[in-house]
Structure formats: C-alpha cells, structure tokens
Amino acid sequence: MSNPLKTEHQKLCKELNYHNYQYYVLDDPQVSDAEYDALYQKLLKLEKQHPELITSESPSQRVGDAPIESFQSVKHAVPMFSLDNAFSQEDLQDFERRIQDRLKIPSEQIDYIAEPKMDGLAINIRYENGCLKQATTRGDGVTGEDVTHNIRTLHSVPLQLLGDDWPQTLEVRGEVFISKKDFAQINEHQMAKGDKAFANPRNAAAGTLRQLDPRIAAQRKLSFFLYGWGEISHDWPQPDTYSETLQQFRVWGLPTNPETQLVIGAAGMGDYYQRLVEKRDSLDYEIDGIVYKVNQINWYERLGFTAKAPRWAIARKFPAQEKWTDLLGIDIQVGRTGALTPVARLQPVEVGGVVVSNATLHNLDEIRRKDVRVGDKVIVRRAGDVIPEIVGPVLSFRKQELPLFNMPSSCPECGSEVVKDGDKAVHRCSGGLFCPAQRKRALQHYVSRKAMDIVGLGDKLIDQLCDLELVKHPDDLYKLDVETLAGLERMAQKSAQKVIDAINASKNTTLPRFIFALGIPEVGEVTARNLANHFKSLPAIESAEEEMLLAVDDIGEIVAKQIKHFFAQPHNLEVIGGLLAAGIHWPEIEIAEQPADSPFAGKTVVLTGSLQQGSRTEAAAKLEALGAKVTSSVSAKTDFLVAGEKAGSKLTKAEQLGVTILNEQQFTELMESSHG
C-alpha cells in the first residue's frame, strides 16, 4: 500500500525539478516566481512535519548543510585534459588540416561544435543511477578536490536527472561561473561587510567553491554550463555526435550554453568567432575565447591526444584587452631558485574587469627589447584575459630622456653577488646556501635522496623548521635535537628520533654526494662526480680557477663560471665550514684499477630514460669503474648512449649524430662481458 505523504512529496519534488529545468536550462519559465515560491514553501512545510521524507535529491537540500572539515582529493576516472590554443584564423586552418591529414580526408569539410569558452572553473559532476553523487574540481587534470557540498547548492545542476533512460554512471564536465550582474551584487555585499571585493567573476567563483561552508555557496548565485563528459557506463548507447550527446544531456535536465552552435569547416569556425566577438560585451557572463570540437565522436579515438591535449579540440583566444597607465618603479623579486625577476610597479588600472597594479617584466633582456623605463606611460595587457603583462611604452608621452634599468649587482635578499646565467636571460643570486629567498628549496635539495639522503625530512617539515626560524641554512640541521622536533606539529618522540638518526647518519657521505647537495647551479650528479674524481678533495675544488675547471669532463664555460662564483661567496663558504664542523666526512677518493679490455674503457657514455635493473646513478658508477667517462649531454664526442624506457630528446640527438645506441639488454650484456 502506497504512502500518500511520500507520494505527495515525490510529486512536489518532481514538479519543482521540472520548473528548475524550464527556468535554468531552457530559459523558458512555466510559472511565475510567486507560484514557484508557493510550491517550494509547501515542500518545506511537508518536510518539516515529516522529516523522514527528506532525501538528498530534494530541492530543499540546496540551501547548504553543515560545513565540512577539509577538502578531499579525488582521482578522476578519466583525466581532464587542457586544450591547445589558437590565436588566428590561420591557426584554425592548420588545426583542420592536421585533422584531415590524420583522418586521410584531405578535401572533406569537418563539422565542429563551437562553444563560448567560459571564464570560470572546470568541474566534473558524477551521477549514479541518475542521482548526483560527487563533484570535483579539475585540479592538475588527474586529481581534483571534492566540492560536492558546494555544487549541490547550484540550481542549474540537477540533484536528480530527469527521465529514466540515463546510464548507471554518468560524468558530465563543464564550467562553474558567476554572471556579471550577480558578481556586481556579490561585491556590493562584500564591501558593505567591510570585506575585500573580488577581482573578477572567475575569482569570485573560485573563492566560493573553495569555501568549507556550503551555506556561503548557497548565498552566491553560481551557475553552470556543461561542455563534455568523463566516465559513462557502457549500458547507454551514446549518440554518434557531440551535438546529439549534448541534446540528450539537456533532456535529462543538464544545462548547456545557448550560444553553442554546429559549424562547418575552418570558414565556419571563423564566422562563429566574428559573431561572438561582436556579441561578447552583451553576454551576461565573462568569456575569454571559443572552444571548437570535432562533432563526430567516433573520430576521437583515431585522432587521439598529445601529451596534454586532445587533437580533436582547440581553444581560440580573444584578443587581449589593453589599457595605459604609469610605470612607477621596478622591484626585484628573488625566487626559490635564486632567479631575480623584475616586477613593474604600476599606477593601478582596471584591465578587462581586473585591477592591475603589478606586472612581471620577466628579465633584463625583455625590458631592453621593449625599451621600458621607469616614468614611462606603458600599455598593460591581460594576455589571454588572465596574465597581466606590459606590451611596451607609449613613446609619445616620453618627454625627457629616462635612464635605462639595470639589474642589481648584489642580491636584495642576502647581498651575495648576482650572476647572469651564461647565454640565458636569467640573473641569479649566487648565495644559494645562505639566501633567505632560496632557503626552503636549498634545504629540500640538500636532504634529497641523491644528495644527503636524510629520510623523514620532507617538504612539510622543512617548511615548519624554516617558518619557525629553527633552520636557516643546511648546517643548522645538525644542531637540531629530539625535543625540538617532537614539539612540532604532526611530530612525536619516536618520529623525531628517527629524523635525528637520519641527520646523524648523513654525516658519513661521499664527496660527489656532498658537492651535489650544495645545489651549485648547473651542477648535477654527473658533474659533481666528475669534479670529485678529478680534484679528489673539496679544498682543491673550492680554489680551482676556471681554466682548471674546464679541464674536467662535461664542464664548459658556463658551468665553470657558476662553480667559481658559488665558491667565491663568503656566505656559502661559511655554511660549508659549518657543515664540516658538524662532522660531515667522506672517504678519500682512490684511483681504481680499470680493466683494459672493457668495451667502455676510455669511452664517453650518456645515460637516458629509466632503467629497470637499478638506477642511472648505479649504472654510472659501474661504468666509471670500467674506465668510462659518464656525461650528461650528447655530442659528437659521445661513444655510447644507453637508452632506457621513455628516452626523449637525447635519444633523438644521438640518432642524428650517429652515436651508438644501446638498449638496456645490450648494455647489460656488454657490462657482463666486461667482467669476464
């Protein structure tokens, strides 16, 4: 016997879901706001009197539940790829030509679906048996964050799909955004509370989805348009085309962008672009381009993917928006790697809906190329409507000669000498062991497995130690004690003791490991090993002139200069002295007898790719024991390239130069023959 209350509840839910669909998906409301509100109040009253009727799919559940404690990471069943970009009609013609060539249909025009590229956040929404089960952000494309609690508050996202012919599992993907009108209201509310206004609608949408309290999302009018799908179970016969698939999604109550159109060929893509450019300002939401996708779904597998994007889709960006403003100054920021980046300090100006007061100038070469000078009136552009950049000066406003900008000769953070990276455009602080800006990265490198191998000293613990100023330089690690570590967050006596034991164990090392651990720019494992084997002692390396360094295998002028500059900094020598005083030591390097009949004796070998039988470091040590010179770059002087799995550009270069290439099996057989 049916329950009349449950039947009434189901009828109200179905009716409200239908009206939501008419309003948010079809933009064709069938009842007035007052009539809708009356139905909604009737549902609330019924659920208040009979709370056992409430289900997760009820329209009443959009108001937001209790806050969650933290975001959970979720691995996508199907990766969420980014798209390659087109910036001109010629790029679109090239895109179509590549598709025609791959499909072997040179003269046939192709159907595409054209959609506005929403300026919002990509979301994956999972339905199981028609019910919304999970919503996740794009994240890095492989893993995102669970934001189901916030997505459930969106009226344009159905909690229960309409109809009954949907697959058991359906993942739809789209963009969460805020309309221009709602964005203005949100910012008025923010300022009325004395809070900071959001920079743009995308920023507001992102900030909303990052809230742990879904009631905040419920108060802000987020919207959603779908543009694709992820996992779909095999119990649903998917249509042959993208356009038919979108139409079916609409029937199930899922919203698609009303500006979506079917176009034919590159000419059709170009026509759609011109129409949308003209219509852009009148749209009630921000867009930053157009996405074109091949309509025929069964071609997707044949076209495939590049390393990061599908070959059957492309995004054409709109022209950047530009404004003029004054360049007030140029500040220098020191990055984690010691790179010095000039940053333009601007008279604040709104560009494309965002207030811009700073913009990167990249490097000195870029400043000189653009002839940008402090005091200029400059053109500021948001490239791709996202990243602010300076296009160049408005020379008609330069009424007097302005001085050229020069990079500082010493680091603004630590005072160490600033060195230009050889033929690169980067200027870098040479005080790697001492510079506060490089502190965390220098420590992370120092403790890494191939350096001093201090197990247990992970990035989070290093962050704590630095933030609390317990460790400033690598030698400070050896002053830590169990009590200090045990008092840190997520540490206990036992784990603290393990870290201290690992720190003490690292005192017994090798000279190549120690040199590599110092983090000298351009000095990797191979170069560190060559330095140690050539000079045999640390003092000899520290005092070596550039000509002496150039005599070492695999060291050219750029690397020699980096080594010389590093050991010329008193701060670096001070830290090295502290490390040695802490008890770090290594055995003397002895000249090993090398088998004269080894096929590797006196040969130059490069290792690339991943090896199955041991690491490249182990393989290099075995090769050197047989008299080989192991280098990191392929040249005409290279005798052998050992290519493991996923060998890349070094393999290509070796093939071009005619270098003898060994796979792992051939390499292993030659090694075994060397030992008789």
XYZ file of C-alpha atoms in Angstrom:
676
model
C 0.000 0.000 0.000
C 1.456 3.361 -1.075
C 2.222 6.096 1.406
C 0.158 9.198 0.441
C 2.632 11.558 2.159
C 5.571 10.062 0.280
C 3.607 10.263 -2.964
C 2.808 13.934 -2.338
C 6.464 14.626 -1.505
C 7.682 12.938 -4.696
C 5.130 14.875 -6.741
C 6.282 18.211 -5.275
C 9.961 17.357 -5.872
C 9.260 16.325 -9.456
C 7.243 19.476 -10.121
C 9.927 21.760 -8.646
C 12.684 19.960 -10.564
C 10.692 20.419 -13.758
C 10.331 24.162 -13.156
C 14.037 24.444 -12.324
C 14.738 22.762 -15.680
C 12.431 25.145 -17.544
C 13.993 28.169 -15.838
C 17.720 27.341 -15.672
C 18.184 25.044 -18.679
C 15.588 26.125 -21.233
C 15.279 29.750 -20.058
C 11.518 29.310 -20.530
C 9.769 29.511 -17.105
C 6.284 27.991 -16.989
C 5.191 29.586 -13.684
C 5.713 32.946 -12.012
C 8.247 33.418 -9.216
C 5.375 33.673 -6.743
C 3.877 30.358 -7.881
C 7.278 28.678 -7.678
C 7.839 30.065 -4.180
C 4.438 28.766 -3.080
C 5.313 25.242 -4.245
C 8.697 25.451 -2.544
C 7.164 26.598 0.761
C 4.663 23.739 0.556
C 7.585 21.297 0.217
C 9.414 22.843 3.191
C 6.296 22.655 5.345
C 5.734 18.991 4.466
C 9.373 18.102 5.198
C 9.306 19.992 8.488
C 6.272 17.998 9.621
C 7.663 14.724 8.256
C 11.488 14.921 8.175
C 11.666 11.194 7.301
C 10.572 12.175 3.770
C 13.715 14.247 3.105
C 16.116 12.765 0.527
C 19.425 14.087 -0.810
C 17.659 14.787 -4.145
C 15.013 17.066 -2.629
C 15.165 20.698 -3.905
C 15.201 21.781 -0.231
C 18.712 20.350 0.157
C 20.302 23.092 -1.956
C 20.413 25.571 0.936
C 23.672 24.142 2.257
C 24.368 21.716 5.064
C 26.883 21.954 7.914
C 30.467 22.979 6.968
C 32.929 20.220 6.033
C 36.273 19.893 7.849
C 38.578 19.759 4.799
C 38.689 19.093 1.068
C 39.301 15.524 -0.036
C 41.433 14.666 -3.083
C 39.710 12.609 -5.784
C 41.369 10.909 -8.737
C 39.406 11.409 -11.951
C 38.157 8.229 -13.618
C 39.011 9.912 -16.946
C 41.707 12.648 -16.938
C 40.580 16.235 -17.534
C 42.846 17.475 -20.314
C 43.651 21.082 -21.114
C 43.324 22.399 -24.692
C 45.827 23.690 -27.200
C 45.326 27.337 -28.186
C 44.746 29.093 -31.491
C 45.241 32.829 -31.874
C 44.337 33.389 -35.533
C 42.256 32.077 -38.415
C 45.458 30.560 -39.834
C 45.840 28.540 -36.605
C 42.312 27.168 -37.086
C 43.077 26.271 -40.701
C 46.210 24.443 -39.533
C 44.128 22.660 -36.878
C 41.676 21.427 -39.524
C 44.500 20.454 -41.888
C 46.107 18.303 -39.182
C 42.771 16.544 -38.599
C 42.257 15.957 -42.329
C 45.775 14.547 -42.691
C 45.381 12.210 -39.723
C 41.937 11.005 -40.884
C 43.101 10.898 -44.535
C 40.201 13.062 -45.749
C 42.152 15.952 -47.365
C 39.265 17.683 -49.135
C 36.343 16.900 -46.848
C 34.981 19.663 -44.627
C 34.510 18.724 -40.981
C 31.612 19.532 -38.647
C 32.543 21.188 -35.349
C 30.692 22.230 -32.249
C 31.549 25.810 -31.306
C 31.029 26.954 -27.711
C 31.922 30.109 -25.775
C 34.968 29.466 -23.572
C 33.618 30.371 -20.145
C 35.872 32.272 -17.758
C 35.100 30.083 -14.752
C 36.219 26.841 -13.094
C 36.149 23.407 -14.703
C 34.095 20.872 -12.727
C 33.438 17.139 -13.091
C 29.994 16.070 -11.809
C 29.256 12.385 -11.287
C 25.765 10.883 -11.365
C 24.986 7.319 -10.326
C 21.563 5.927 -11.212
C 20.536 9.475 -12.038
C 21.458 10.947 -8.624
C 24.235 13.485 -8.075
C 26.946 11.681 -6.097
C 30.125 13.739 -6.399
C 31.567 16.912 -7.894
C 35.296 17.584 -8.201
C 37.486 20.405 -9.449
C 39.844 19.855 -12.373
C 42.941 20.125 -10.134
C 46.012 19.026 -12.102
C 43.874 17.122 -14.604
C 44.449 13.783 -12.875
C 43.385 14.575 -9.305
C 40.953 17.248 -8.115
C 39.199 18.272 -4.907
C 35.758 17.131 -3.794
C 33.426 20.175 -3.813
C 30.128 18.259 -3.868
C 28.845 20.183 -0.843
C 29.061 23.450 -2.795
C 27.949 22.189 -6.220
C 24.723 20.824 -4.671
C 23.683 24.419 -3.964
C 23.601 25.338 -7.692
C 20.035 25.497 -9.016
C 21.261 24.873 -12.566
C 22.750 21.491 -11.539
C 20.019 18.849 -11.114
C 20.269 16.716 -7.984
C 18.201 14.076 -9.810
C 18.319 13.723 -13.602
C 15.027 13.958 -15.457
C 13.651 10.920 -17.251
C 14.785 7.342 -16.587
C 16.942 6.312 -19.557
C 20.262 7.614 -18.253
C 23.318 5.339 -17.820
C 24.133 3.828 -14.440
C 27.236 6.046 -14.277
C 27.418 9.434 -15.969
C 30.108 12.083 -15.503
C 29.449 15.487 -17.079
C 32.012 18.249 -17.266
C 31.517 21.950 -17.518
C 32.255 25.391 -16.145
C 31.017 26.967 -12.924
C 30.743 30.731 -13.261
C 29.085 33.859 -11.885
C 27.100 36.216 -14.109
C 28.207 39.846 -14.408
C 25.036 41.037 -12.658
C 25.396 38.612 -9.741
C 29.105 39.408 -9.491
C 28.312 43.112 -9.024
C 25.824 42.251 -6.261
C 28.327 39.966 -4.504
C 30.962 42.701 -4.482
C 28.460 45.246 -3.138
C 27.707 42.783 -0.335
C 31.429 42.188 0.294
C 32.184 45.914 0.590
C 29.122 46.524 2.755
C 30.558 43.999 5.235
C 33.948 45.691 5.060
C 35.467 42.683 3.227
C 37.753 42.827 0.201
C 35.988 42.865 -3.171
C 36.691 40.045 -5.642
C 38.934 40.979 -8.572
C 36.705 39.352 -11.232
C 33.835 36.849 -11.606
C 36.205 33.918 -12.027
C 37.968 34.854 -8.805
C 34.596 35.045 -7.040
C 33.524 31.637 -8.349
C 36.846 30.075 -7.315
C 36.649 31.649 -3.881
C 33.114 30.363 -3.442
C 33.944 26.767 -4.393
C 36.918 26.866 -2.001
C 34.610 27.533 0.955
C 34.238 24.741 3.501
C 30.792 26.090 4.441
C 28.222 25.347 1.684
C 25.877 27.974 3.092
C 28.195 30.603 1.594
C 27.885 28.994 -1.836
C 24.113 28.847 -1.386
C 24.037 32.636 -0.833
C 26.006 33.349 -4.029
C 24.365 32.670 -7.356
C 26.790 30.307 -9.039
C 25.796 28.982 -12.465
C 26.861 26.020 -14.574
C 27.108 25.138 -18.276
C 28.287 21.686 -19.305
C 30.616 21.164 -22.265
C 31.519 17.476 -22.209
C 31.727 14.261 -20.263
C 34.063 11.934 -18.412
C 33.206 8.361 -17.484
C 29.994 6.926 -18.962
C 28.999 3.323 -18.235
C 28.517 1.018 -21.226
C 24.793 0.459 -20.569
C 23.904 3.615 -22.535
C 24.134 3.735 -26.352
C 25.866 7.101 -26.735
C 24.925 9.032 -29.903
C 27.444 9.265 -32.749
C 27.929 13.029 -32.459
C 28.831 15.585 -29.835
C 25.775 17.710 -30.696
C 23.348 14.781 -30.208
C 25.039 13.897 -26.919
C 24.598 17.479 -25.654
C 20.950 17.402 -26.729
C 20.379 14.227 -24.690
C 22.059 15.831 -21.680
C 19.627 18.756 -21.981
C 16.695 16.328 -21.984
C 17.991 14.940 -18.684
C 17.937 18.453 -17.205
C 21.590 19.426 -17.637
C 22.273 22.980 -18.856
C 24.315 23.693 -21.990
C 25.348 27.103 -23.278
C 22.610 28.536 -25.549
C 25.338 30.064 -27.756
C 26.581 26.579 -28.719
C 26.379 26.045 -32.489
C 27.257 23.487 -35.158
C 29.681 24.983 -37.720
C 31.279 23.557 -40.862
C 34.979 23.735 -41.609
C 37.571 26.372 -40.756
C 35.445 29.016 -42.526
C 32.511 28.216 -40.251
C 34.775 28.446 -37.192
C 35.943 31.870 -38.382
C 32.399 33.146 -38.962
C 31.326 31.998 -35.475
C 34.347 33.763 -33.989
C 33.394 37.082 -35.613
C 29.781 36.785 -34.431
C 30.762 36.037 -30.852
C 33.382 38.808 -30.727
C 30.624 41.280 -31.635
C 28.242 39.746 -29.082
C 30.793 39.335 -26.280
C 30.077 42.540 -24.342
C 26.317 41.941 -24.361
C 26.629 38.480 -22.777
C 25.834 38.338 -19.054
C 28.946 36.310 -18.289
C 32.672 36.600 -18.955
C 34.206 34.561 -21.765
C 37.825 34.562 -22.916
C 37.532 32.707 -26.213
C 35.824 29.932 -28.124
C 36.238 26.149 -27.975
C 35.877 24.117 -31.169
C 35.406 20.336 -31.037
C 35.051 17.773 -33.811
C 31.384 16.755 -33.858
C 31.903 13.122 -34.899
C 32.689 11.222 -31.680
C 33.987 8.043 -33.352
C 36.855 10.106 -34.796
C 38.157 10.976 -31.311
C 39.992 7.682 -30.866
C 41.581 7.928 -34.314
C 42.729 11.495 -33.657
C 43.967 10.739 -30.140
C 45.842 13.045 -27.786
C 49.131 14.872 -27.493
C 50.934 14.763 -24.127
C 48.491 17.279 -22.644
C 45.591 17.937 -25.014
C 43.122 16.207 -27.365
C 43.818 16.557 -31.098
C 40.070 16.890 -31.809
C 39.567 20.158 -29.909
C 41.161 23.588 -29.760
C 40.528 26.912 -27.980
C 40.750 30.175 -29.875
C 41.593 33.034 -27.547
C 40.137 36.515 -27.891
C 42.445 39.486 -28.421
C 43.905 40.694 -25.156
C 42.400 43.765 -23.555
C 44.750 46.724 -23.119
C 44.941 49.914 -21.049
C 47.543 52.679 -20.498
C 48.999 53.536 -17.105
C 52.163 54.886 -15.436
C 55.218 52.758 -14.618
C 56.067 53.936 -11.098
C 59.032 51.664 -10.427
C 60.662 48.283 -10.981
C 61.071 45.986 -7.984
C 63.187 42.829 -7.851
C 61.786 39.540 -6.571
C 64.120 36.660 -5.736
C 62.587 33.260 -6.458
C 63.112 29.887 -4.801
C 65.809 29.008 -7.338
C 67.637 32.314 -6.845
C 66.368 33.781 -10.125
C 65.868 37.561 -9.995
C 62.628 38.710 -11.630
C 61.926 42.391 -12.310
C 58.324 43.327 -11.468
C 56.698 46.525 -12.725
C 55.002 48.635 -10.063
C 52.092 50.366 -11.830
C 49.574 53.077 -11.156
C 46.556 50.769 -10.551
C 44.380 50.392 -13.643
C 41.380 48.199 -14.472
C 42.072 45.873 -17.411
C 39.321 43.525 -18.528
C 37.493 43.792 -15.225
C 40.605 43.275 -13.063
C 42.558 45.967 -11.202
C 46.230 45.570 -12.140
C 48.968 47.185 -10.026
C 51.893 44.851 -10.788
C 53.098 43.004 -13.867
C 56.120 40.828 -14.481
C 58.827 42.147 -16.791
C 60.415 38.667 -16.982
C 64.092 39.624 -17.323
C 66.517 42.368 -18.339
C 66.590 41.269 -21.992
C 62.815 41.678 -22.170
C 62.992 45.156 -20.565
C 65.636 46.253 -23.096
C 63.776 44.701 -26.033
C 60.614 46.613 -25.138
C 62.596 49.716 -24.070
C 60.564 50.071 -20.881
C 61.797 52.717 -18.418
C 60.622 53.923 -15.012
C 58.486 57.027 -15.551
C 57.025 55.801 -18.840
C 53.383 55.644 -19.775
C 53.025 51.940 -20.613
C 50.492 49.692 -22.328
C 49.202 46.959 -19.996
C 47.533 43.880 -21.428
C 45.904 40.837 -19.886
C 47.252 38.137 -22.181
C 44.521 35.575 -22.738
C 42.435 37.714 -20.370
C 44.397 36.248 -17.482
C 48.049 37.256 -17.055
C 48.866 40.980 -16.889
C 51.862 41.992 -18.973
C 53.466 45.188 -20.224
C 53.341 45.446 -24.015
C 55.676 48.435 -24.190
C 55.933 52.197 -23.615
C 53.785 54.896 -25.221
C 56.781 56.796 -26.611
C 54.776 59.932 -27.435
C 54.453 60.500 -23.659
C 58.236 60.252 -23.050
C 59.043 63.971 -22.902
C 62.538 63.566 -21.464
C 65.378 61.061 -21.521
C 64.752 58.387 -18.903
C 67.558 56.201 -17.510
C 67.878 52.574 -18.585
C 67.097 49.963 -15.950
C 69.939 47.708 -14.805
C 69.773 44.561 -12.713
C 71.368 44.901 -9.256
C 74.908 43.558 -8.815
C 74.058 42.083 -5.409
C 71.050 40.122 -4.220
C 68.451 42.339 -2.469
C 67.744 39.458 -0.055
C 71.222 38.411 1.086
C 73.793 40.683 -0.575
C 75.507 37.871 -2.491
C 76.820 38.510 -5.977
C 74.273 38.378 -8.810
C 75.431 36.294 -11.776
C 73.923 36.090 -15.264
C 73.164 32.522 -16.356
C 75.600 32.239 -19.259
C 73.767 32.735 -22.560
C 70.388 32.663 -20.790
C 68.389 35.756 -19.914
C 68.226 34.908 -16.191
C 70.162 36.737 -13.471
C 70.627 34.655 -10.344
C 71.747 35.115 -6.745
C 74.912 33.061 -6.132
C 74.325 32.735 -2.373
C 72.362 29.521 -2.693
C 73.197 28.096 0.746
C 72.629 31.382 2.548
C 69.949 33.405 0.691
C 66.628 33.565 2.621
C 64.606 33.517 -0.624
C 66.190 30.185 -1.611
C 66.179 28.699 1.886
C 63.436 26.099 1.566
C 64.467 24.906 -1.880
C 68.129 24.682 -0.861
C 67.204 22.560 2.153
C 64.846 20.343 0.134
C 67.647 19.671 -2.327
C 70.234 19.119 0.395
C 68.208 16.384 2.128
C 67.019 14.690 -1.096
C 67.733 11.038 -1.797
C 70.523 11.602 -4.326
C 72.134 14.269 -2.156
C 72.496 13.700 1.616
C 69.542 11.287 1.729
C 68.062 12.395 5.062
C 64.935 10.256 5.313
C 61.989 11.825 7.159
C 62.898 15.428 6.423
C 60.089 16.085 3.940
C 58.915 19.378 2.471
C 56.276 19.996 5.156
C 58.749 19.514 7.996
C 61.261 21.777 6.261
C 58.531 24.402 5.864
C 57.868 24.269 9.608
C 61.551 24.483 10.505
C 62.044 27.488 8.230
C 58.842 29.285 9.219
C 59.792 28.943 12.902
C 63.354 30.039 12.028
C 64.778 26.904 13.642
C 66.780 26.248 10.480
C 68.158 28.911 8.151
C 70.985 27.032 6.411
C 71.842 23.327 5.924
C 74.404 23.345 8.766
C 71.595 24.275 11.192
C 70.060 20.822 10.625
C 72.894 19.287 12.642
C 72.056 21.498 15.636
C 68.516 20.109 15.975
C 67.588 17.772 18.823
C 64.786 15.305 19.504
C 62.972 17.604 21.940
C 62.766 20.444 19.416
C 61.438 18.217 16.638
C 58.981 16.385 18.919
C 57.367 19.734 19.757
C 56.465 20.435 16.131
C 53.090 19.836 14.530
C 52.463 16.199 13.488
C 55.691 15.052 15.175
C 56.134 12.750 18.144
C 59.090 11.484 20.144
C 59.547 8.372 18.021
C 59.350 10.108 14.639
C 61.588 12.923 15.901
C 64.216 10.376 16.967
C 64.128 8.782 13.508
C 64.767 12.142 11.844
C 67.673 12.921 14.191
C 69.131 9.461 13.490
C 68.863 10.109 9.746
C 70.547 13.515 10.130
C 73.419 11.954 12.075
C 73.733 9.110 9.545
C 74.102 11.636 6.730
C 77.399 12.820 8.224
C 79.021 9.768 6.674
C 78.754 10.511 2.945
C 80.854 10.750 -0.239
C 82.456 13.779 -1.832
C 80.284 13.550 -5.021
C 77.103 13.454 -2.920
C 78.251 16.405 -0.820
C 79.104 18.527 -3.870
C 75.728 17.689 -5.463
C 73.941 18.501 -2.162
C 75.359 22.050 -2.187
C 72.971 22.908 -5.031
C 75.518 24.710 -7.219
C 73.666 25.939 -10.341
C 74.204 23.675 -13.376
C 75.978 21.035 -11.246
C 74.041 17.778 -11.362
C 75.016 14.302 -10.200
C 77.317 13.579 -13.149
C 79.142 16.901 -12.917
C 79.515 16.529 -9.134
C 81.008 13.071 -9.596
C 83.381 14.310 -12.318
C 84.523 17.185 -10.097
C 85.204 14.844 -7.188
C 87.057 12.282 -9.303
C 89.143 14.966 -10.996
C 90.167 17.090 -7.985
C 89.923 14.366 -5.297
C 89.290 16.907 -2.466
C 86.906 19.738 -1.557
C 89.642 22.386 -0.976
C 91.001 21.688 -4.459
C 87.550 22.269 -5.972
C 86.959 25.428 -3.919
C 90.240 27.006 -5.040
C 90.154 25.848 -8.676
C 90.400 28.562 -11.320
C 88.105 28.496 -14.346
C 90.832 27.082 -16.619
C 91.314 24.177 -14.217
C 87.578 23.549 -14.064
C 87.360 23.491 -17.864
C 89.735 20.527 -17.873
C 87.070 18.417 -16.145
C 84.894 16.153 -18.302
C 81.449 17.597 -19.102
C 82.254 21.092 -17.801
C 82.071 24.055 -20.158
C 82.480 27.789 -19.654
C 79.005 28.390 -18.222
C 79.267 25.618 -15.621
C 82.823 26.631 -14.734
C 81.693 30.209 -14.072
C 78.799 29.018 -11.890
C 81.146 26.858 -9.782
C 83.683 29.672 -9.448
C 81.028 32.221 -8.426
C 79.465 29.816 -5.915
C 82.708 29.193 -4.031
C 83.639 32.891 -4.218
C 80.732 33.825 -1.931
C 81.857 34.142 1.724
C 78.340 33.212 2.895
C 78.460 29.879 1.053
C 81.927 29.079 2.448
C 80.658 29.924 5.923
C 77.842 27.383 5.612
C 80.192 24.737 4.173
C 82.532 25.342 7.129
C 79.587 24.815 9.480
C 78.739 21.522 7.776
C 82.281 20.222 8.105
C 82.410 21.377 11.722
C 79.213 19.393 12.354
C 81.150 16.246 11.478
C 80.354 15.605 7.818
C 83.101 13.453 6.318
C 83.791 11.120 3.420
C 86.450 8.582 2.455
C 89.340 9.673 0.299
C 88.899 9.020 -3.390
C 91.280 6.371 -4.644
C 92.292 5.697 -8.228
C 90.691 2.384 -9.096
C 92.311 -0.116 -11.410
C 90.311 -0.292 -14.621
C 90.005 -3.368 -16.865
C 91.929 -2.607 -20.046
C 89.788 -4.931 -22.151
C 86.476 -3.312 -21.187
C 84.469 -2.044 -24.211
C 83.738 1.076 -22.123
C 87.340 1.903 -21.184
C 88.155 5.433 -22.316
C 84.687 5.838 -23.881
C 82.219 8.674 -23.296
C 78.789 7.398 -22.271
C 75.438 9.156 -21.745
C 72.550 7.543 -19.841
C 68.929 8.500 -20.549
C 65.457 7.174 -19.787
C 64.550 4.885 -16.878
C 66.391 1.598 -16.342
C 64.674 -1.496 -14.989
C 67.761 -3.055 -13.372
C 68.927 -0.377 -10.977
C 69.129 3.394 -11.232
C 71.123 5.532 -13.654
C 73.315 6.582 -10.720
C 74.265 2.956 -10.079
C 74.867 2.356 -13.776
C 77.119 5.429 -13.974
C 79.209 4.209 -11.031
C 79.697 0.806 -12.724
C 80.687 2.466 -15.990
C 83.253 4.702 -14.303
C 84.711 1.661 -12.565
C 85.280 0.234 -16.058
C 87.082 3.383 -17.202
C 84.200 5.174 -18.930
C 83.533 8.902 -18.838
C 79.865 9.456 -17.984
C 78.488 12.791 -19.186
C 75.015 14.328 -19.127
C 74.754 15.690 -22.681
C 75.028 14.101 -26.116
C 77.623 15.474 -28.524
C 79.740 14.314 -31.458
C 82.269 13.071 -28.876
C 79.736 10.663 -27.298
C 80.612 6.990 -27.954
C 77.553 5.282 -26.451
C 74.024 6.332 -25.483
C 72.329 3.901 -23.078
C 68.596 4.387 -23.684
C 66.141 3.149 -21.074
C 62.359 3.452 -21.202
C 60.831 6.812 -22.173
C 64.112 8.121 -23.590
C 63.500 11.586 -25.015
C 65.452 14.322 -26.777
C 68.876 12.822 -26.005
C 67.921 9.700 -27.971
C 66.780 11.837 -30.911
C 70.030 13.805 -30.888
C 72.121 10.626 -30.637
C 70.312 9.214 -33.684
C 71.001 12.417 -35.608
C 74.722 12.333 -34.703
C 75.119 8.642 -35.453
C 76.052 7.749 -31.857
C 75.975 4.034 -30.971
C 72.724 3.414 -29.067
C 72.367 0.571 -26.576
C 69.090 -0.591 -25.109
C 69.142 -1.885 -21.533
C 69.567 -5.526 -22.549
C 72.517 -4.727 -24.838
C 74.051 -2.560 -22.129
C 73.697 -5.333 -19.532
C 75.294 -7.893 -21.855
C 78.288 -5.617 -22.528
C 78.686 -4.954 -18.798
C 78.678 -8.683 -18.077
C 81.248 -9.322 -20.797
C 83.476 -6.660 -19.185
C 83.603 -8.742 -16.017
C 84.527 -11.916 -17.854
